[in-house]
Coordinates of C-alpha atoms in Angstrom, one line a residue:
Chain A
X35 CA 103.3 -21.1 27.4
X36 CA 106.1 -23.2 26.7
X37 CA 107.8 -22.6 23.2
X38 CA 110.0 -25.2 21.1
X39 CA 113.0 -23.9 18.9
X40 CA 113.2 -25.9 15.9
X41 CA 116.7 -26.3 14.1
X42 CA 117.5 -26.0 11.3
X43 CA 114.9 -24.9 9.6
X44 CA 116.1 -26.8 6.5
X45 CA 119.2 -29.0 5.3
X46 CA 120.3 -30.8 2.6
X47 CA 122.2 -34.1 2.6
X48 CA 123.2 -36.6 0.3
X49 CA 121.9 -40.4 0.4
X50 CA 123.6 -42.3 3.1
X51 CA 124.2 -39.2 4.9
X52 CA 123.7 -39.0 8.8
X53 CA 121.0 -36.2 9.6
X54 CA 120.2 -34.2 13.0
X55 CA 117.5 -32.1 14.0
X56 CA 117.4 -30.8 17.4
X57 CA 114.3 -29.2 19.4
X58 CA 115.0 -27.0 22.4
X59 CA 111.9 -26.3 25.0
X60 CA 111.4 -23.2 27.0
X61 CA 111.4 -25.1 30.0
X62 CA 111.7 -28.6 31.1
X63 CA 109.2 -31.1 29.4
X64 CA 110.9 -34.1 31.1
X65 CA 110.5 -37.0 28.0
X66 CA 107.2 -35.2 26.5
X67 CA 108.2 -34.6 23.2
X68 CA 107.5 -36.3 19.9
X69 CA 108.7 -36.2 16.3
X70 CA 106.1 -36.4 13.3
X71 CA 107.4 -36.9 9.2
X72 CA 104.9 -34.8 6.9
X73 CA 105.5 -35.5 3.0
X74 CA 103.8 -32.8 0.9
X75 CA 99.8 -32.9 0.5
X76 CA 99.7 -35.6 3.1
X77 CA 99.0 -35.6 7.0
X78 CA 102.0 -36.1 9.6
X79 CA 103.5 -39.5 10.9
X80 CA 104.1 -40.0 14.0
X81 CA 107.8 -41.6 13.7
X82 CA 108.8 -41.2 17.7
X83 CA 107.2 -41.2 21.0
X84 CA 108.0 -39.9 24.0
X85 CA 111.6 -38.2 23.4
X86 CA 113.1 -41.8 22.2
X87 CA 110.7 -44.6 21.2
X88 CA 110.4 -46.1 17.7
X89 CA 106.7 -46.2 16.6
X90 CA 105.7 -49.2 15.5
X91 CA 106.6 -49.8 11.5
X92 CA 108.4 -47.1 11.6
X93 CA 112.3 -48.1 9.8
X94 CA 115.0 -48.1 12.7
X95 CA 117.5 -45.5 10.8
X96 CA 115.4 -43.1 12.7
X97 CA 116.1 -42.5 16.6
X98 CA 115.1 -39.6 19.0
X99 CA 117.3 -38.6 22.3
X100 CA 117.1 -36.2 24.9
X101 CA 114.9 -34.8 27.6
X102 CA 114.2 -31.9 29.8
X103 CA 115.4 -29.1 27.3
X104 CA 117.4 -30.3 24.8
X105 CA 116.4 -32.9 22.3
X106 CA 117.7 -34.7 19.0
X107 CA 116.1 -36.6 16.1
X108 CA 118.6 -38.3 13.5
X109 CA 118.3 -40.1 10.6
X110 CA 121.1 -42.6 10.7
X111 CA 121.3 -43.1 6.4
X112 CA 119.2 -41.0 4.4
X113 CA 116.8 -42.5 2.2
X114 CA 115.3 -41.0 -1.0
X115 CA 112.0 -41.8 0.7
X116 CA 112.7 -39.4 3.6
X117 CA 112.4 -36.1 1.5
X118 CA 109.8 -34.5 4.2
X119 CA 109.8 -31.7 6.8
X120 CA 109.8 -33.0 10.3
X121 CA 108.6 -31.7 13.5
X122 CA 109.0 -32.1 16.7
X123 CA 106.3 -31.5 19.4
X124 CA 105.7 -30.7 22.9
X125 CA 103.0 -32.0 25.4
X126 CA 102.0 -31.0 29.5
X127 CA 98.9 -31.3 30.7
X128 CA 97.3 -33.2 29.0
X129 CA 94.6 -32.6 27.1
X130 CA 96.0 -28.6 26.9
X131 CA 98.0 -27.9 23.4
X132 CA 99.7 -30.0 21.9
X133 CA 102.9 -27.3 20.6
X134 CA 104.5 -28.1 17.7
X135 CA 108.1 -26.6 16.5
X136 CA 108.7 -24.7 13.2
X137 CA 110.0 -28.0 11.0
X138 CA 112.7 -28.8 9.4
X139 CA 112.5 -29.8 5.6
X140 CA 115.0 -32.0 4.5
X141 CA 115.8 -32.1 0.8
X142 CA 118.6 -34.6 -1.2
X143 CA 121.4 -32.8 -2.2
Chain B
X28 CA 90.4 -49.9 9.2
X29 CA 90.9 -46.1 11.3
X30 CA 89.3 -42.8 9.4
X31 CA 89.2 -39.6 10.0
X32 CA 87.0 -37.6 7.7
X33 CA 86.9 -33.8 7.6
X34 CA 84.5 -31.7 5.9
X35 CA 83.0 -28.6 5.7
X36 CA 85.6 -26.2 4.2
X37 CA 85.3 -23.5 1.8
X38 CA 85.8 -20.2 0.6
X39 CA 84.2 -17.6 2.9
X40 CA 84.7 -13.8 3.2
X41 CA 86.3 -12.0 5.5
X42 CA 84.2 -11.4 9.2
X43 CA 82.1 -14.8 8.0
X44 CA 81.5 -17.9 9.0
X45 CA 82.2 -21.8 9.2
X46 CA 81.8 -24.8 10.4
X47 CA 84.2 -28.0 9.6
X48 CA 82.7 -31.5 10.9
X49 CA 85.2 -34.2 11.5
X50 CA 83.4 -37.7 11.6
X51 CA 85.5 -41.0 13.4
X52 CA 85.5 -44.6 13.1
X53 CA 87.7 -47.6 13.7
X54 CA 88.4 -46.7 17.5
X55 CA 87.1 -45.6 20.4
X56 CA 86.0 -42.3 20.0
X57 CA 84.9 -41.6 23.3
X58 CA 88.4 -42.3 24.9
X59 CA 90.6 -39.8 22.6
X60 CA 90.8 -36.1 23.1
X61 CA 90.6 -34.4 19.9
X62 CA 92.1 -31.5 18.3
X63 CA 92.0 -29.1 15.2
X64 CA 95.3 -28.4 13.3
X65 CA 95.9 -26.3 10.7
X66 CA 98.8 -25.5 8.2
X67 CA 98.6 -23.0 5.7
X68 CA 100.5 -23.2 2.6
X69 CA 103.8 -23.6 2.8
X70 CA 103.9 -23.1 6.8
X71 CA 104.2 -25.4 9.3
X72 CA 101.8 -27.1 11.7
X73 CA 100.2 -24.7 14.3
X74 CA 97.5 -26.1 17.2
X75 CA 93.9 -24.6 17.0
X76 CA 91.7 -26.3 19.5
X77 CA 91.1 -29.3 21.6
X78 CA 88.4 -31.2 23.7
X79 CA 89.0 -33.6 25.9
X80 CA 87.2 -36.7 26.6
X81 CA 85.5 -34.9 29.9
X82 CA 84.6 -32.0 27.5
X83 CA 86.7 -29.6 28.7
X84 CA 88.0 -27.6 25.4
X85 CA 91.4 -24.8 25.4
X86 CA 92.1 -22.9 22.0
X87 CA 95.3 -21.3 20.4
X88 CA 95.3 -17.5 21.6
X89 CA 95.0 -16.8 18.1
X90 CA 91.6 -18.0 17.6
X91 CA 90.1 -17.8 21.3
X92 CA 86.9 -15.9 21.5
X93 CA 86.0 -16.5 17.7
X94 CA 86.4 -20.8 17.5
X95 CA 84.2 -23.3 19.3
X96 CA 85.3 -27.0 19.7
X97 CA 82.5 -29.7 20.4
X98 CA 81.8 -32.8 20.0
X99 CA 79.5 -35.5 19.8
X100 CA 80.2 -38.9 20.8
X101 CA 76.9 -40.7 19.7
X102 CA 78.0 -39.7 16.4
X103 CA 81.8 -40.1 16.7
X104 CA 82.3 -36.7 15.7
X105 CA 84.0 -33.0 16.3
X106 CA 82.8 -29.6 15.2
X107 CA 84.6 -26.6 14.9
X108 CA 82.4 -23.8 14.3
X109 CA 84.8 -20.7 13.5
X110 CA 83.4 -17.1 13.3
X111 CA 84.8 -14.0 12.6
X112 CA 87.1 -15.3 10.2
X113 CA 90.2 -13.5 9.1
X114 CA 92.3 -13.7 6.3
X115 CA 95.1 -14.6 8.5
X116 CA 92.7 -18.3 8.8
X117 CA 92.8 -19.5 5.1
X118 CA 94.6 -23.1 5.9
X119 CA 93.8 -27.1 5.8
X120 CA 92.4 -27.8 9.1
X121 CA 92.8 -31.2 10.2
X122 CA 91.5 -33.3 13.0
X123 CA 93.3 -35.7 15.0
X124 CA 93.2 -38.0 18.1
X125 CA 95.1 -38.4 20.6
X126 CA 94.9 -40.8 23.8
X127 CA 98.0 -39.8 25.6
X128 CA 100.2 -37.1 24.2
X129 CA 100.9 -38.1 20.5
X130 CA 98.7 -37.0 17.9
X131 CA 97.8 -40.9 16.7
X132 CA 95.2 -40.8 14.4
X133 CA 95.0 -37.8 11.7
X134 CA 92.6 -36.8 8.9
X135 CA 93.4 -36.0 5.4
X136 CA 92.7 -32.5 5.6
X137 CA 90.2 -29.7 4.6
X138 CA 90.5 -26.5 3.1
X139 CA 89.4 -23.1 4.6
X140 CA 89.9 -20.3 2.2
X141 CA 89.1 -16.5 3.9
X142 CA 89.1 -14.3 1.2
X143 CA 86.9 -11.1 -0.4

């Protein structure tokens, strides 16, 4: 099974601050890979498709790169309204698992 | 307006047994594979189960041989009948759709509690 390594596992940034989160896969999920927002007591958000495309609504400071291995989620300024933990997630043959990583929880410093 | 509604949670001893019923509307349920996720406090998100829209179910290794996905697309609705529950279980279970490979629809979330 492939496995996703989540990093960090938390950070904390000050408003304005530029944020990244990378995701590593096990092996090469060409663009498969998604990033989700979950705030506390609430069900995740999907934020980004496909290794790099916006969901719709969702506010352009957030951006996903990568593919194959190696991928990266940023937060160009951080808002007060982005206190969450974020995950990415992997998929592969469809309609098998849907892997998620560990999270990262970002807090305001 | 999209809703996923979960239900059936509860507190349940250890080796018992339940069944959480996720109900759909506001899409077309017939066309979206659906899954079970669960998080347990203060953990992050971990895969249970899914069925696809031909039927054909997979589970998380941790809960094959004791959980059974179904659904029922009359009703616009997935069942996840779990037995031989272990501690190791207590969590929110969600439900959520998914067409292509993004979780896009999502339920609020209920509560299984495995405990003596």
């Amino acid at each position: 099974d492939i496995q996703m390594t989540q990093s960090p596992s938390s950070l904390s940034a000050s408003v304005g601050d530029r944020v990244t989160i990378t995701c590593q896969a096990s092996q090469d999920i060409s663009n498969y890979l998604n990033w989700y927002q979950q705030k506390p007591g609430k069900a995740p958000k999907l934020l980004i498709y496909d290794a790099s495309n916006l969901e719709t609504g969702v506010p352009s400071r957030f951006s996903g790169s990568g593919s194959g291995t190696d991928f990266t989620f940023t937060i160009s300024s951080l808002q007060p309204e982005d206190i969450a933990t974020y995950y990415c997630q992997q998929y592969d043959n469809l309609p098998r698992p849907l892997i998620f990583g560990g999270g990262t929880k970002v807090e305001i410093k | 307006e999209v809703q996923l509604v979960e239900s059936g949670g509860g507190l349940v001893q250890p080796g018992g047994s339940l069944r959480l019923s996720c109900a759909a509307s506001g899409f077309t349920f017939s066309s979206y594979d659906m899954h079970w996720v669960r998080q347990a406090t203060g953990k992050g998100l971990e895969w249970v189960s899914v069925i696809g829209t031909a039927g054909d179910t997979y589970y998380a290794g941790s809960v094959k041989g004791r959980f059974t996905i179904s659904r029922e697309n009359a009703k616009n609705s997935v069942y996840l009948q779990m037995n031989s529950l272990r501690t190791g279980d207590t969590a929110v279970y969600y439900c959520a759709g998914a067409v292509t490979g993004s979780f896009d629809y999502w339920g609020q979330g209920t509560l299984v509690t495995v405990s003596s």
